[in-house]
């Protein structure tokens, strides 16, 4: 282990001379003939490289001094897959068509084991599918996957993204999935740009911008607005669907029905005696004004206190984490989402928590609406193939009564008479060992999640959902203690929650 620690800690100041790179090592027995290693010096340094080469050879690995077409594994340190590829491209000698590109952590594990260990996503250097584009500020790299882009709330292209979000919504209302996705992807990539688009030249090379999207960008640059967006905003169907779906519990199907029946306003629908409403829709109408006015950060924090008080009354060791838009740093949201998990609970205690919490709030008169969805979670089930699959954890969709005095000590704006506001809250309860997957899934944004799953499927041959990650090539389920672990399994750079506003 001593030598390995040395491998970790880098070169010592007084290294014996025979460790130098120029020193040819004596021929040693090669035990593992299937592998031919090459260790990249770039960013690793001559001394450490020589040390690792020597060590690997002593353990029976074949290590080449120079790159050749017989090399099967290239080991690098502090380099991304793309860095290594860039380096390979300028070499005079070609490597064979597809050597594995691995992080030095793989070699160190091999040294520990005294034999080659299987390569996993943690070791593999990903050659990200980045497109390099030239801008006034120099070259920048943009991935077609939102999970490889850092998207903060600092959107420099609102004028375009607002337009594409309206067009996407209109396509959703018309159940035109393909176009909906194209507009959402365009909006998403534009949100991540570190500059504002001011001419068509700025759009060159940016992924996810098809001809249709580009023609709309061009029109907005020239005229300040898009005629298509204008038409949508004036469209009766769009306006009605937008209005109807703003009611909690009303989706596309109900909107379609009401629209076909000729309804155009909520007041007509509310007062119609022939219509039947679900329990959810009744609550949606009853608390409509409160629910359409967004939840502020201060209100979300006050709800957080309420949730923690209730949860900790029953499970003092539980972790209560705000997820959704507020975890991504948003200042407003349509609801407040929480993930709850408890390291020390039995399955039964876990299952009992949400009903107990609901019961407590009911007794305190804080529960305005609830819908408890029982868990359909199965431990051994593989992740879903669908990009938009619902998860299986036990969860609860609520409307809570939040007293103004609980927000900022009552300093916030108060309506005359009414001393509280109805707030939409989602609680999700997950088994402790799945918390990283649940947290990643419930933090969103939806576009970020979709692209994570798409990336896992198409670029890594893995399946990811809110419960688990499965490696189809190795046929193993990959465990994770944290979100960082999941990104590492996928070979992705870690993206912080506030950079997931795709
Ligand atoms: N999510 C999920 N499964 C669901 C619903 C949501 O995995 N059945 C994920 C996707 C985003 C995240 O949870 C939070 O969902 P929302 O609250 O709908 O979105 P938000 O990003 O929090 O936006 P808002 O501010 O509108 O609440
Ligand atoms: Mg939310």
mmCIF file of C-alpha atoms and ligand atoms in Angstrom, residues 324-325 328 330 332-335 337 390-391 441-444 446 466, ligand 1:
data_model
loop_
_atom_site.group_PDB
_atom_site.id
_atom_site.type_symbol
_atom_site.label_atom_id
_atom_site.label_comp_id
_atom_site.label_asym_id
_atom_site.label_seq_id
_atom_site.Cartn_x
_atom_site.Cartn_y
_atom_site.Cartn_z
ATOM 1 C CA UNK A 324 -37.730 21.400 -7.334
ATOM 2 C CA UNK A 325 -37.245 24.961 -8.494
ATOM 3 C CA UNK A 328 -32.276 25.392 -8.128
ATOM 4 C CA UNK A 330 -35.577 30.130 -8.130
ATOM 5 C CA UNK A 332 -40.747 31.910 -7.102
ATOM 6 C CA UNK A 333 -42.465 28.625 -7.847
ATOM 7 C CA UNK A 334 -45.880 27.113 -8.444
ATOM 8 C CA UNK A 335 -45.419 24.778 -5.491
ATOM 9 C CA UNK A 337 -41.343 20.264 -3.259
ATOM 10 C CA UNK A 390 -43.489 8.851 -13.095
ATOM 11 C CA UNK A 391 -41.756 7.626 -10.024
ATOM 12 C CA UNK A 441 -34.891 13.399 -10.067
ATOM 13 C CA UNK A 442 -36.955 15.808 -7.973
ATOM 14 C CA UNK A 443 -34.559 18.731 -8.320
ATOM 15 C CA UNK A 444 -35.282 19.054 -12.042
ATOM 16 C CA UNK A 446 -37.726 18.710 -16.283
ATOM 17 C CA UNK A 466 -35.698 8.569 -9.885
HETATM 18 N N1 LIG B 1 -40.739 15.457 -11.084
HETATM 19 C C1 LIG B 1 -40.632 14.094 -11.169
HETATM 20 N N2 LIG B 1 -41.746 13.328 -11.192
HETATM 21 C C2 LIG B 1 -42.966 13.893 -11.116
HETATM 22 C C3 LIG B 1 -43.095 15.282 -10.996
HETATM 23 C C4 LIG B 1 -41.951 16.044 -10.975
HETATM 24 O O1 LIG B 1 -39.541 13.572 -11.254
HETATM 25 N N3 LIG B 1 -44.035 13.119 -11.141
HETATM 26 C C5 LIG B 1 -39.539 16.267 -11.041
HETATM 27 C C6 LIG B 1 -39.279 17.144 -12.210
HETATM 28 C C7 LIG B 1 -39.049 18.514 -11.662
HETATM 29 C C8 LIG B 1 -39.225 18.395 -10.168
HETATM 30 O O2 LIG B 1 -39.653 17.088 -9.903
HETATM 31 C C9 LIG B 1 -40.170 19.393 -9.578
HETATM 32 O O3 LIG B 1 -41.385 19.447 -10.302
HETATM 33 P P1 LIG B 1 -42.240 20.776 -10.400
HETATM 34 O O4 LIG B 1 -42.590 21.259 -9.045
HETATM 35 O O5 LIG B 1 -43.356 20.518 -11.332
HETATM 36 O O6 LIG B 1 -41.253 21.763 -11.145
HETATM 37 P P2 LIG B 1 -40.332 22.910 -10.583
HETATM 38 O O7 LIG B 1 -39.096 22.805 -11.369
HETATM 39 O O8 LIG B 1 -40.229 22.843 -9.116
HETATM 40 O O9 LIG B 1 -41.081 24.211 -11.046
HETATM 41 P P3 LIG B 1 -42.137 25.119 -10.235
HETATM 42 O O10 LIG B 1 -41.350 26.284 -9.796
HETATM 43 O O11 LIG B 1 -43.160 25.486 -11.255
HETATM 44 O O12 LIG B 1 -42.681 24.323 -9.115
#
